[in-house]
Tab-separated table of C-alpha atoms in Angstrom:
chain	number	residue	atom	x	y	z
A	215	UNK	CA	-16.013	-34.357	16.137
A	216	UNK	CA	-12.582	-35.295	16.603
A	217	UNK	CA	-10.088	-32.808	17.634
A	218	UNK	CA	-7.694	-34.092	14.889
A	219	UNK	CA	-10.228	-34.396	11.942
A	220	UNK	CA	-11.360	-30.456	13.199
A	221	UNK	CA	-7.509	-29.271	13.192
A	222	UNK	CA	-7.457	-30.994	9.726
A	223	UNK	CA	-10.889	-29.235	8.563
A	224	UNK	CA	-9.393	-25.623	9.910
A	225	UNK	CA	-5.810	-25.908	8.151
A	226	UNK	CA	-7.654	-26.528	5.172
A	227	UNK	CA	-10.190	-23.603	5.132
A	228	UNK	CA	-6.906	-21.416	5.994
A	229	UNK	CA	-5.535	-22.643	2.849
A	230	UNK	CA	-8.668	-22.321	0.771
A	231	UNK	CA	-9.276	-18.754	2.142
A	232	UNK	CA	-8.976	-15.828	-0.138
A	233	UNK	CA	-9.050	-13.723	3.422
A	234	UNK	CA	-7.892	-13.693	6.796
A	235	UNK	CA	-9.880	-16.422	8.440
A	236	UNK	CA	-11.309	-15.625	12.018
A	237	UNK	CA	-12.408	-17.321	15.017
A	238	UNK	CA	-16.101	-16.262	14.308
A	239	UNK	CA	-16.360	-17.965	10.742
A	240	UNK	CA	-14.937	-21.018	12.106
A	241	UNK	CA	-17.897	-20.783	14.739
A	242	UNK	CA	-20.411	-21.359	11.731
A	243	UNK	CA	-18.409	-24.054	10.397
A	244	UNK	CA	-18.274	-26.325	13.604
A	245	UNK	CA	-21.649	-25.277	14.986
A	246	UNK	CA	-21.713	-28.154	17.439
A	247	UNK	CA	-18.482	-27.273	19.227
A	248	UNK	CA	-17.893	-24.691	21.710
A	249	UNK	CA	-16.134	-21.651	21.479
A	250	UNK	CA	-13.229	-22.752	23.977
A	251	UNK	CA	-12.853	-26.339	21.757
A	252	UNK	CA	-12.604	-24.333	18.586
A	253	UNK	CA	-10.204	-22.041	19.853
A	254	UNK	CA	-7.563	-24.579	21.589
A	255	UNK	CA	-8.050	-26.904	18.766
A	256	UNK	CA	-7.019	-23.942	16.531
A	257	UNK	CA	-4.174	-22.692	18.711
A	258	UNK	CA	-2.329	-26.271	18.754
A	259	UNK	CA	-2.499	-26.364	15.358
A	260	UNK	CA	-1.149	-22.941	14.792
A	261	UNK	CA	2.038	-24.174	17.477
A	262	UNK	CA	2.093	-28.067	15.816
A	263	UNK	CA	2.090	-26.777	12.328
A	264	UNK	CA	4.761	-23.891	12.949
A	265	UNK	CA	7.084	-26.115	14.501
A	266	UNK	CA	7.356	-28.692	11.639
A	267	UNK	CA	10.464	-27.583	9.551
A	268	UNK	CA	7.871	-27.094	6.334
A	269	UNK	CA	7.351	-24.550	3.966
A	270	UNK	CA	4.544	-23.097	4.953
A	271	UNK	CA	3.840	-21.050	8.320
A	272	UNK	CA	0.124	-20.361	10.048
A	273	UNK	CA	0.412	-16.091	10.932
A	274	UNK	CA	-1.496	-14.441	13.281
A	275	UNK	CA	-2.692	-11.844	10.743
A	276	UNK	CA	-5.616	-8.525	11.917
A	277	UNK	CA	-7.188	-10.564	14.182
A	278	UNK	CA	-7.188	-13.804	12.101
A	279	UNK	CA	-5.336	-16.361	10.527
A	280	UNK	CA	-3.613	-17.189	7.479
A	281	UNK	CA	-1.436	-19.476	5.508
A	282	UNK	CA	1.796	-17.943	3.904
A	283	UNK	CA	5.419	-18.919	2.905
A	284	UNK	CA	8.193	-18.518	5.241
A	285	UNK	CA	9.780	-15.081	4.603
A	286	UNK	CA	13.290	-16.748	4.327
A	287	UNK	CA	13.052	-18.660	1.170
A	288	UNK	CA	11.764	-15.068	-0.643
A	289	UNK	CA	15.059	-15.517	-2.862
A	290	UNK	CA	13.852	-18.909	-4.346
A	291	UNK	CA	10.160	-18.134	-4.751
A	292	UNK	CA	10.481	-14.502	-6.126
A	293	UNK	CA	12.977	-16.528	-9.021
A	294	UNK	CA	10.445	-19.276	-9.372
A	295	UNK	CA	7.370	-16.715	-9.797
A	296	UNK	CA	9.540	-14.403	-11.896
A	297	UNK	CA	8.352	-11.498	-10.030
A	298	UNK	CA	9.780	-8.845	-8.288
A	299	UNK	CA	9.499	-7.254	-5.289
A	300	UNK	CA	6.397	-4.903	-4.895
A	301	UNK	CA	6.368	-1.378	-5.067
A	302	UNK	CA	6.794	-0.051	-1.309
A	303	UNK	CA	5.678	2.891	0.284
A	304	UNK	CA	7.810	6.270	0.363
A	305	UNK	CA	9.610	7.162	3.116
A	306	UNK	CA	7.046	10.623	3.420
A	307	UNK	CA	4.549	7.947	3.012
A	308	UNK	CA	5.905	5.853	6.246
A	309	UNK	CA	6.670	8.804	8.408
A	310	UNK	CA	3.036	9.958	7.789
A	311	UNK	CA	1.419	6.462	8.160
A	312	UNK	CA	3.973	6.119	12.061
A	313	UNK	CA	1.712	9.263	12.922
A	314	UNK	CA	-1.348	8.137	11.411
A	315	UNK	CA	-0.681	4.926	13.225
A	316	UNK	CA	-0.086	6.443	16.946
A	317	UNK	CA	-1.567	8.937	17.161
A	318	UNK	CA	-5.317	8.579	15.472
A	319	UNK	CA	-7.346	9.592	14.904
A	320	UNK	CA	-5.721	12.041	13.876
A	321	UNK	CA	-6.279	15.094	11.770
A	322	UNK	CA	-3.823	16.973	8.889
A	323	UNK	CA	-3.183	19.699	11.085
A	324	UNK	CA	-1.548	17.427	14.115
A	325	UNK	CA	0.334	15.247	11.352
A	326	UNK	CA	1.899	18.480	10.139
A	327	UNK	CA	3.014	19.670	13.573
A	328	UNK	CA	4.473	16.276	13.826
A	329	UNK	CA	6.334	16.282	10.763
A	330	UNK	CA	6.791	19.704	10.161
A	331	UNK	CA	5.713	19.558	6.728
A	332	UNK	CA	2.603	19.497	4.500
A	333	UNK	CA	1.545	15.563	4.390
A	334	UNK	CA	-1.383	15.862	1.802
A	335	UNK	CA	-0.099	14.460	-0.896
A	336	UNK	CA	1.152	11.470	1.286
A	337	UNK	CA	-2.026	10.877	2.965
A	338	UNK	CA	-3.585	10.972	-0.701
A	339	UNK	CA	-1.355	7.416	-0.829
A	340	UNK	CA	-2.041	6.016	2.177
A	341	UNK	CA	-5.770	6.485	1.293
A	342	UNK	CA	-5.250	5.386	-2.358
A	343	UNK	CA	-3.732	1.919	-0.820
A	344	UNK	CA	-6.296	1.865	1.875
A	345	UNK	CA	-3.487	1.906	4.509
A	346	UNK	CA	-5.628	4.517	6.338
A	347	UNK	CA	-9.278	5.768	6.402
A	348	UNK	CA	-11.456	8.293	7.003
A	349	UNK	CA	-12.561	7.446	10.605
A	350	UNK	CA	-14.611	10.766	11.332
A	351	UNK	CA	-14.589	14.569	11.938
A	352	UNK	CA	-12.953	16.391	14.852
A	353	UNK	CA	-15.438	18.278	16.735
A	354	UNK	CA	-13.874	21.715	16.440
A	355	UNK	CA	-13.695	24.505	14.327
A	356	UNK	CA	-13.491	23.662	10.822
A	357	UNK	CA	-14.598	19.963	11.850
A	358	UNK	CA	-10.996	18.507	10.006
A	359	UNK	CA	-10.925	15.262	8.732
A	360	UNK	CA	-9.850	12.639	11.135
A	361	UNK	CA	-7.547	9.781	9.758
A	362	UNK	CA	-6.964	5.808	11.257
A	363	UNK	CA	-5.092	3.022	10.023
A	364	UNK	CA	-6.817	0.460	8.496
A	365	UNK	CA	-7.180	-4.048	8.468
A	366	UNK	CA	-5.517	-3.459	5.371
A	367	UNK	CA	-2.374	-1.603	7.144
A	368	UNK	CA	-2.523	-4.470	9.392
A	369	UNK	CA	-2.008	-7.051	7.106
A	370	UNK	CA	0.178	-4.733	4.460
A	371	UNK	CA	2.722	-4.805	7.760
A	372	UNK	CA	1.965	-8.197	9.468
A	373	UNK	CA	0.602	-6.775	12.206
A	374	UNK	CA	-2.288	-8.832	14.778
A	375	UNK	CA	-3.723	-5.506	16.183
A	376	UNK	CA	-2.679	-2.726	17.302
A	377	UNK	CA	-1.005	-3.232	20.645
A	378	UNK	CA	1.408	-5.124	18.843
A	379	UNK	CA	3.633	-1.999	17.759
A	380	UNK	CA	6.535	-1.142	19.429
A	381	UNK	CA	5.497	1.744	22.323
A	382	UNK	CA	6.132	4.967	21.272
A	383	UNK	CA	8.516	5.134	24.233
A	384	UNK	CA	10.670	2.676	22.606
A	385	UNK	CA	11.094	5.104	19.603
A	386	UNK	CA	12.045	8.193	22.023
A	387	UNK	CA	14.752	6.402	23.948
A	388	UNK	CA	16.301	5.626	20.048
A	389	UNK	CA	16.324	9.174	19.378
A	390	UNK	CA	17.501	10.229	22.673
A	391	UNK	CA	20.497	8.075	21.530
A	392	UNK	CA	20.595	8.959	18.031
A	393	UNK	CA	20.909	12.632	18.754
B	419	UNK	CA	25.005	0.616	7.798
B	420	UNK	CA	22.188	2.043	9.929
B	421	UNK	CA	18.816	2.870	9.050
B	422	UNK	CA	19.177	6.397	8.239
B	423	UNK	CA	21.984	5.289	5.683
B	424	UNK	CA	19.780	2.772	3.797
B	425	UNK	CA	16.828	4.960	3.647
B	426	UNK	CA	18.379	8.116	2.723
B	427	UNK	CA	21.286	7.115	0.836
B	428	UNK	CA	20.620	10.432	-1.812
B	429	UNK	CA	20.884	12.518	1.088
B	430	UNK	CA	24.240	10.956	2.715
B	431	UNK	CA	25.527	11.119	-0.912
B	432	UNK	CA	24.801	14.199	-1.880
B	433	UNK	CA	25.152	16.451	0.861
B	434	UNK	CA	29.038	15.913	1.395
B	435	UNK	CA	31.404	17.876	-0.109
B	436	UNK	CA	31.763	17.776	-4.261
B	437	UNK	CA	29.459	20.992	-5.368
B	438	UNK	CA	25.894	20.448	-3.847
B	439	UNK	CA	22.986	18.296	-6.217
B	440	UNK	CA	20.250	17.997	-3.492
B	441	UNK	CA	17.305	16.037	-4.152
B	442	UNK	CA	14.578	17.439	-2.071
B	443	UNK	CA	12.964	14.095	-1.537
B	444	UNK	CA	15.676	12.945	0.308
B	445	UNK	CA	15.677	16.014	2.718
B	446	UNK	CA	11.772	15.351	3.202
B	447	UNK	CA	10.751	18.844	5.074
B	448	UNK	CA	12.719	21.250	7.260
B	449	UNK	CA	13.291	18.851	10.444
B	450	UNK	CA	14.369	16.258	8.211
B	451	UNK	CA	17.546	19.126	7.080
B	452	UNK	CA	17.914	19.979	10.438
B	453	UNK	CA	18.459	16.486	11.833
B	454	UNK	CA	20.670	16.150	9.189
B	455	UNK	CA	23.082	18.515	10.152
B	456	UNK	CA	22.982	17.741	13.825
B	457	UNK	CA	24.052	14.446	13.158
B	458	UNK	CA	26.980	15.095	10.482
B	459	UNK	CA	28.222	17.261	12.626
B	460	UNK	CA	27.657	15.470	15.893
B	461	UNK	CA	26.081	18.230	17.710
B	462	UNK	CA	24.789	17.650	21.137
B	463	UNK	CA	20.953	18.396	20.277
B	464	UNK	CA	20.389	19.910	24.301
B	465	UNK	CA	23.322	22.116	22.979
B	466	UNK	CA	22.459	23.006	19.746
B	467	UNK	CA	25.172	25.798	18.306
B	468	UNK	CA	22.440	28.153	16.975
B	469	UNK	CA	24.105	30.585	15.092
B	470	UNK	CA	26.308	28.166	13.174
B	471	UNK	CA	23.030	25.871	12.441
B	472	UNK	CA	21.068	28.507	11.095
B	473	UNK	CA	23.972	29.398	8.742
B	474	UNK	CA	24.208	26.220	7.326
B	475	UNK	CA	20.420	25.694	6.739
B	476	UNK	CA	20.286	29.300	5.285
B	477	UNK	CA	23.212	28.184	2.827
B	478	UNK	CA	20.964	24.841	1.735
B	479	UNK	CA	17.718	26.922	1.563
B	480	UNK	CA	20.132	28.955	-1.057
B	481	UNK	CA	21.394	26.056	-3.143
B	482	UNK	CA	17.818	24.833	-3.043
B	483	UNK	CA	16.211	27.841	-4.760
B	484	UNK	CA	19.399	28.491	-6.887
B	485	UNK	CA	18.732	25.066	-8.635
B	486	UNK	CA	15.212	26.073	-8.961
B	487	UNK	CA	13.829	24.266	-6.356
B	488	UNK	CA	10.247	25.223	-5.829
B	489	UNK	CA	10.643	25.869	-1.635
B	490	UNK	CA	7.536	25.121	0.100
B	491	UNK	CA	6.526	27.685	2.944
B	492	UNK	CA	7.259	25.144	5.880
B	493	UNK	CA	11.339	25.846	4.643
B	494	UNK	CA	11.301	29.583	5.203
B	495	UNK	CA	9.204	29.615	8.368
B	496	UNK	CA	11.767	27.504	9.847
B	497	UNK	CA	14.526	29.404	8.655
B	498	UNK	CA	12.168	32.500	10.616
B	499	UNK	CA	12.366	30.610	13.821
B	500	UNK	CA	16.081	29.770	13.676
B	501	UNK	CA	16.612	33.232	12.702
B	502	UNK	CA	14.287	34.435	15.963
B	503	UNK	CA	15.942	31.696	18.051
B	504	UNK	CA	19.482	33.353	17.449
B	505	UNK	CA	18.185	36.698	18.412
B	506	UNK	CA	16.933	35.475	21.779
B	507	UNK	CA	20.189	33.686	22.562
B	508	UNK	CA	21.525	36.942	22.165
B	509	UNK	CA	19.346	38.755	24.898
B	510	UNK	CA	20.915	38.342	28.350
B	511	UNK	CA	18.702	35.805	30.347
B	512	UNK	CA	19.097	38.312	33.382
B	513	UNK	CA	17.086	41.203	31.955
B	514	UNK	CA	13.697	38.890	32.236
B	515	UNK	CA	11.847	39.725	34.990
B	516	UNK	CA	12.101	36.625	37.543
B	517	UNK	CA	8.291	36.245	37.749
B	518	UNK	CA	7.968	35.096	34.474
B	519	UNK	CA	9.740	31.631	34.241
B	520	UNK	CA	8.724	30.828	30.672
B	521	UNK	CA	10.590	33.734	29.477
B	522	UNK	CA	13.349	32.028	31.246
B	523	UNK	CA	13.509	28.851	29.336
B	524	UNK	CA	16.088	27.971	26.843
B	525	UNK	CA	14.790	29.411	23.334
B	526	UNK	CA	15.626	26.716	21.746
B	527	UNK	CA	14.009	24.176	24.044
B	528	UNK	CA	10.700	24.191	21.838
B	529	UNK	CA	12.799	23.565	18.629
B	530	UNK	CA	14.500	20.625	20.491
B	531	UNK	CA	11.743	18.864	21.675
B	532	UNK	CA	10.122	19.329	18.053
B	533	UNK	CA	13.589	17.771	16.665
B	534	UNK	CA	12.999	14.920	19.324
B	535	UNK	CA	9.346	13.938	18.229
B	536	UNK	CA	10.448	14.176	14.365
B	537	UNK	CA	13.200	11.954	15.048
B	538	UNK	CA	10.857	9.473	16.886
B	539	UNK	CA	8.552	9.380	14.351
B	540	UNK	CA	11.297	8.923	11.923
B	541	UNK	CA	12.416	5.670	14.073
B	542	UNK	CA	8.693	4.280	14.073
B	543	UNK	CA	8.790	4.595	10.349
B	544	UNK	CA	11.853	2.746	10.206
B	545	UNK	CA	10.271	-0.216	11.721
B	546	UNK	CA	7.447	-0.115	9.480
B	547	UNK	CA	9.772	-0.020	6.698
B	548	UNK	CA	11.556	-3.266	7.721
B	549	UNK	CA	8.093	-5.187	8.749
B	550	UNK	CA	6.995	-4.617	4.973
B	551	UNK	CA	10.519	-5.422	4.023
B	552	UNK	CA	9.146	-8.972	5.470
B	553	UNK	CA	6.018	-8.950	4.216
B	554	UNK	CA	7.026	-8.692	0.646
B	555	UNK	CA	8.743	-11.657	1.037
B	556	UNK	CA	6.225	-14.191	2.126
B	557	UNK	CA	3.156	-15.077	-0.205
B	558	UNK	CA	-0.342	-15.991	0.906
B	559	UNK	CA	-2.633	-16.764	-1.285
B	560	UNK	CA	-3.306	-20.307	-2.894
B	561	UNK	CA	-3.014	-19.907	-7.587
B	562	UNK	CA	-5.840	-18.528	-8.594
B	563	UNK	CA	-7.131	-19.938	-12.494
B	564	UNK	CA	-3.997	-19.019	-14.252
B	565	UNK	CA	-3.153	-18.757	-17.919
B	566	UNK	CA	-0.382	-20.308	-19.754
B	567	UNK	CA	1.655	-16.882	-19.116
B	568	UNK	CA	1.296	-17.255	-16.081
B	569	UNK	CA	-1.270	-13.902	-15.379
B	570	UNK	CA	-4.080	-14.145	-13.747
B	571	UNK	CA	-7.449	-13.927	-14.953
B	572	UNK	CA	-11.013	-12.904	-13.726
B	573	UNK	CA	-13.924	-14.346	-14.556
B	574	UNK	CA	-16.528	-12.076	-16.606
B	575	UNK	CA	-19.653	-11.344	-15.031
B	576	UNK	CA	-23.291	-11.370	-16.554
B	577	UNK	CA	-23.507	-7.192	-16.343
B	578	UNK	CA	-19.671	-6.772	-17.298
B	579	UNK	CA	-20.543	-9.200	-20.713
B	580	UNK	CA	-23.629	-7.273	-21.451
B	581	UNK	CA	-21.933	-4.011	-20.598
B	582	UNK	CA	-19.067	-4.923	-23.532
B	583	UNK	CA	-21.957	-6.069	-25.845
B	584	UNK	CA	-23.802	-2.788	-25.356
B	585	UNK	CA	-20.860	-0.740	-26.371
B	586	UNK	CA	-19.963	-3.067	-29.217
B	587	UNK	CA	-23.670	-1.949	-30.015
B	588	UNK	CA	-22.881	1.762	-29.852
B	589	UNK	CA	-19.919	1.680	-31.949
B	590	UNK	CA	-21.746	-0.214	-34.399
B	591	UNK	CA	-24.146	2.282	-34.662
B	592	UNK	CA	-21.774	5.264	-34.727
B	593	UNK	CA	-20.123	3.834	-37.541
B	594	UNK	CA	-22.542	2.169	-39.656
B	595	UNK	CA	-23.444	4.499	-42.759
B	596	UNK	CA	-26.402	2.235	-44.065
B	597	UNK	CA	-28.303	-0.846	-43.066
B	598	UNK	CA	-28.709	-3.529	-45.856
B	599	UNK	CA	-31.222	-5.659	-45.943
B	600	UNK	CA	-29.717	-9.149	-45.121
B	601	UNK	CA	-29.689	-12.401	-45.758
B	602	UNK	CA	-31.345	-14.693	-42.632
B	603	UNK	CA	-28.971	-15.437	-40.431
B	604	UNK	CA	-29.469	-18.312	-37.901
B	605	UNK	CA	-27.466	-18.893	-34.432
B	606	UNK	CA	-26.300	-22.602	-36.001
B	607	UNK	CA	-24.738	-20.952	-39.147
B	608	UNK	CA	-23.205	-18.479	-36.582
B	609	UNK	CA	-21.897	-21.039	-34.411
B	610	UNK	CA	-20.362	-22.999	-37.272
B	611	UNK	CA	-18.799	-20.022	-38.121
B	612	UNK	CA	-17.068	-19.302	-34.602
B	613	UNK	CA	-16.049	-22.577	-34.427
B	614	UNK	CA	-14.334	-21.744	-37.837
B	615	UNK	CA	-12.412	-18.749	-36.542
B	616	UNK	CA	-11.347	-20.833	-33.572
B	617	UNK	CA	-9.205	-23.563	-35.673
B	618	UNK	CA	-7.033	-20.460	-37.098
B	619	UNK	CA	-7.299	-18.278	-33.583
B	620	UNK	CA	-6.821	-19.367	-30.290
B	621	UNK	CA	-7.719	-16.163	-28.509
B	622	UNK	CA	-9.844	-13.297	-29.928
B	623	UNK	CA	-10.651	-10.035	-28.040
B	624	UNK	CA	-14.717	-9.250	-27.389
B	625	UNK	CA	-13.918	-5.922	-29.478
B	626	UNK	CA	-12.698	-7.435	-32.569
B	627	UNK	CA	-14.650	-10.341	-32.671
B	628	UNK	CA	-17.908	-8.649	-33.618
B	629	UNK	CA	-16.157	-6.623	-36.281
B	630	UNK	CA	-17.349	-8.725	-39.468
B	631	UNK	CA	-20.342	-7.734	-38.518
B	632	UNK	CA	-22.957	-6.341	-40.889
B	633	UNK	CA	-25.824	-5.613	-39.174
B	634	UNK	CA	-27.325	-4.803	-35.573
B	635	UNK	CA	-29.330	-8.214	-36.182
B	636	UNK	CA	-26.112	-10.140	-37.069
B	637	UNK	CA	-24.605	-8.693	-34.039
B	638	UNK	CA	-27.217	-10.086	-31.747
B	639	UNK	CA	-27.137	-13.397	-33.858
B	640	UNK	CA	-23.305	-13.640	-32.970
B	641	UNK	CA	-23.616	-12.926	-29.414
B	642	UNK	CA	-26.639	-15.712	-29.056
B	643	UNK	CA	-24.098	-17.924	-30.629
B	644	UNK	CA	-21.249	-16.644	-28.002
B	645	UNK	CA	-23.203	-17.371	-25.785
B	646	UNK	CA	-24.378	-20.977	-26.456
B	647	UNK	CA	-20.382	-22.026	-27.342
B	648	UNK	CA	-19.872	-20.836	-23.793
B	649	UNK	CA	-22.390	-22.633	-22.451
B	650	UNK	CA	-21.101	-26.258	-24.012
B	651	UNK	CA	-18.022	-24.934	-22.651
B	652	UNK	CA	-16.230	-24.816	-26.132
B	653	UNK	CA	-14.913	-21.357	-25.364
B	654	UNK	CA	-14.772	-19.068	-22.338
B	655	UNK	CA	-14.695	-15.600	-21.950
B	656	UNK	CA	-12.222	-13.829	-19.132
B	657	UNK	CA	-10.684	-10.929	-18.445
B	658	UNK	CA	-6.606	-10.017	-17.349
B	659	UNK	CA	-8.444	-7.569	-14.449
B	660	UNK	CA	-11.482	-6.183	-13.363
B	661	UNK	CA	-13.526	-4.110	-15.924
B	662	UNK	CA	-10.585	-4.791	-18.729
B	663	UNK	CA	-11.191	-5.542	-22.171
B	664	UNK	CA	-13.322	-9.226	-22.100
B	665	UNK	CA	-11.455	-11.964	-24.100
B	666	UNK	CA	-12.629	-14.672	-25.564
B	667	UNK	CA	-10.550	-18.137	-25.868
B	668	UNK	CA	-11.215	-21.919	-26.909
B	669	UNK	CA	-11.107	-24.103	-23.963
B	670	UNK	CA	-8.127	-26.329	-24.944
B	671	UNK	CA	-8.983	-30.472	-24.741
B	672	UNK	CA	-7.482	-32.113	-22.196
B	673	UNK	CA	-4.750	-34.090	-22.999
C-alpha cells in the first residue's frame, strides 16, 4: 500500500475513533506492513497535518493518538456549542492528585504527611472521576491502600505518559524562590 | 497576577485587614495558613520568626472556631508543634551535650523542610491546574446521533428495553384492582393505534405510553406492536443517558 493512501486511511480512523488510537490497533488494520512503515507513515502525518494552519490538530494523547480542536479558538467553539466550561477539579483535589501523581503508589498516610491534612474526601474525587486507582496494598502493617494515577488522568491533563511532567526538582527550585 | 492569586483569591481577599470572614477552603489545611503568612509578611522561611508566627496562627485558629468553624485535628497539632518549636528556641543551644548533633539542629528545620515540600506540591498542582485549563478548551470527539436540542442520545439496548417493560409490568400489577375480561386485541389494531398517537405526539416517554393500558395481555399486545413499528423504522426508541428513562419518538421523513 501506498504511503499516502495509508496516512489517508490512519487520519481517518483518528477521526472516527471514540478512543485514543494506538500504534498496536493500527497493526491489525495494515497487517501487511511492518511495524517501522506504520510508525513513520504515522509520525509524518502527525508533523504534515500539524503544520497546516487548519482547525484541527493530531495530539499525542496516553500513549496514542487523537484528533481535537486547537485550544485557541475555545472562545468561538464554546459560543457555537453553547456550552460552558466543565466543572474542574478543586484545588484539595489537585494538590492531592500532584502527590498521587509523583509519588505512587502511594498510600493515605504518605499523602497526609505531604499535605499535612486529611485527603480522604479528595481522594474519594479523584477515584469518583477515575483520575486515580486502586493500584494495590502496601506490604506493611495494616496493608493501606495504595493509590496511582490513571489513562484517564492522562488524557483529563493532556499528558503522553508519565515522564512527560515537569521533574519534581523543577517544583522545589519554584518554592525555594517563592519563599 | 501569580498563581497563588488566581487560585486562592478568597484567601488573598479575606485575610487582609476589614474584620476577618475566612473561608476554610481557601486556607486548605495548616501548611496552607502557614505559607500564607510567610509570604504576606515576607518572612525569610530559613529564618522563620517563631514566636510572632505562632501568634498569628493561634489568633486565626481563634477566629476560626469563634465563627464556628468545625477545626479538624491536623489545626491544633500544628499549633502543638509551633507552640513546642518556640519553647526549644528558647533553650540555649550550648546546654546540649556536643555528642548529640541532632539535638543541635535548628528546631525549626523539620517544620521548614515540611513548608518546602507543601509548597512544591502546591507548585505541581498549579501546573496541573493550567494543563486542564487547556484541555477544557479543545474538543475531541466527532457528533455523536444528536437530537434537534442538540443533547445527545444513547441507543437502547435489548436488556435495558426489556428491563423498562418488566417494570411497566410491575407497576401494572401493583396498581391494577381487577382484571376484566377483554375484548381480543390483535398487534395490527395496536399498531394502527400507535400510529394514531404519533400524528398528535411526536415524542412519548416508555412510562406513559403503556398507561391506557387495561390489561397484562394488552400490555404485551402494545409492546409486540412497539416493537414491530421499530422494526419498519417508523419510530425509535433512545435514551438522553445510560439507564435513563427510554423514550420513544417517530422517525421524522426526510425532507
Amino acid at each position: 500500500m501506498e504511503k499516502l493512501e495509508m496516512q489517508a486511511i490512519i487520519e481517518a480512523i483518528i477521526y472516527v475513533a471514540e478512543d485514543i488510537v494506538k500504534l498496536e490497533q493500527l497493526r491489525e488494520v495494515f497487517p501487511e506492513a511492518s511495524k517501522e512503515e506504520i510508525e513513520q507513515a504515522l509520525k509524518e502525518l502527525v508533523e504534515a497535518f500539524n503544520a497546516r494552519p487548519g482547525g484541527m490538530l493530531i495530539r499525542e494523547v496516553a500513549d496514542g493518538y487523537r484528533m481535537t480542536t486547537r485550544p485557541e479558538h475555545h472562545e468561538q467553539i464554546r459560543s457555537y456549542l453553547k456550552t460552558r466550561p466543565n466543572a474542574k477539579l478543586s484545588m484539595a483535589a489537585l494538590e492531592t492528585l500532584a502527590v498521587i501523581a509523583y509519588k505512587q503508589p502511594v498510600t493515605l498516610a504518605e499523602i497526609l504527611a505531604i499535605r499535612g491534612k486529611k485527603s480522604s474526601t479528595a481522594i474519594q474525587t479523584l477515584l469518583e472521576k477515575k483520575m486515580v486507582a486502586i493500584v494495590g496494598r502496601k506490604p506493611v502493617v495494616g496493608r493501606p491502600i495504595l493509590y496511582g494515577t490513571s489513562k484517564e488522568f492522562l488524557i483529563h491533563f493532556g499528558l503522553n505518559n508519565l515522564n512527560e511532567l515537569p521533574t519534581l526538582e523543577e517544583f522545589a527550585q519554584m518554592a525555594g524562590e517563592q519563599l | 497576577m501569580d498563581g497563588e492569586d488566581l487560585l486562592n483569591t478568597e484567601s488573598q481577599e479575606t485575610a487582609e485587614g476589614e474584620g476577618i470572614t475566612i473561608r476554610l477552603e481557601a486556607f486548605q489545611g495548616p501548611l496552607d495558613l502557614l505559607l500564607h503568612l510567610i509570604k504576606k509578611e515576607e518572612i525569610d522561611i530559613w529564618d522563620i520568626p517563631i514566636a510572632h508566627i505562632t501568634e498569628q496562627y493561634l489568633e486565626y485558629i481563634k477566629v476560626m472556631k469563634d465563627l464556628n468553624i468545625n477545626l479538624a485535628g491536623e489545626w491544633l497539632m500544628m499549633a502543638a508543634t509551633l507552640i513546642y518549636i518556640k519553647s526549644r528556641m528558647l533553650v540555649p543551644q550550648e546546654q546540649k551535650s556536643d555528642d548529640q548533633t541532632e539535638e543541635n539542629e535548628d528546631p525549626r528545620q523539620e517544620l521548614v523542610y515540611q513548608l518546602l515540600e507543601h509548597q512544591k506540591f502546591k507548585n505541581a498542582a498549579e501546573m496541573l491546574y493550567t494543563r486542564e485549563e487547556i484541555e477544557n478548551a479543545v474538543w475531541n470527539k466527532p457528533p455523536a446521533e444528536v437530537l434537534e436540542d442538540g443533547s445527545e442520545v444513547v441507543a437502547v439496548t435489548l436488556f435495558g428495553l426489556l428491563q423498562a417493560f418488566h417494570e411497566v409490568v410491575l407497576r401494572f400489577e401493583s396498581q391494577r384492582t381487577m382484571e376484566l375480561d377483554q375484548e381480543v386485541v390483535t398487534v395490527e389494531q395496536k399498531i394502527s393505534d400507535i400510529r394514531k398517537r404519533f400524528l398528535v405526539h411526536d415524542t412519548l416517554l416508555f412510562s406513559s405510553f403503556f398507561a391506557e393500558a387495561l390489561s397484562k395481555k394488552h400490555l404485551i399486545v402494545l409492546f409486540l406492536a412497539l416493537l414491530e413499528l421499530v422494526r419498519l423504522r417508523e419510530i425509535w426508541l433512545y435514551q438522553k443517558k445510560a439507564f435513563e428513562e427510554i423514550q420513544i419518538s417517530k422517525v421524522k421523513e426526510k425532507a
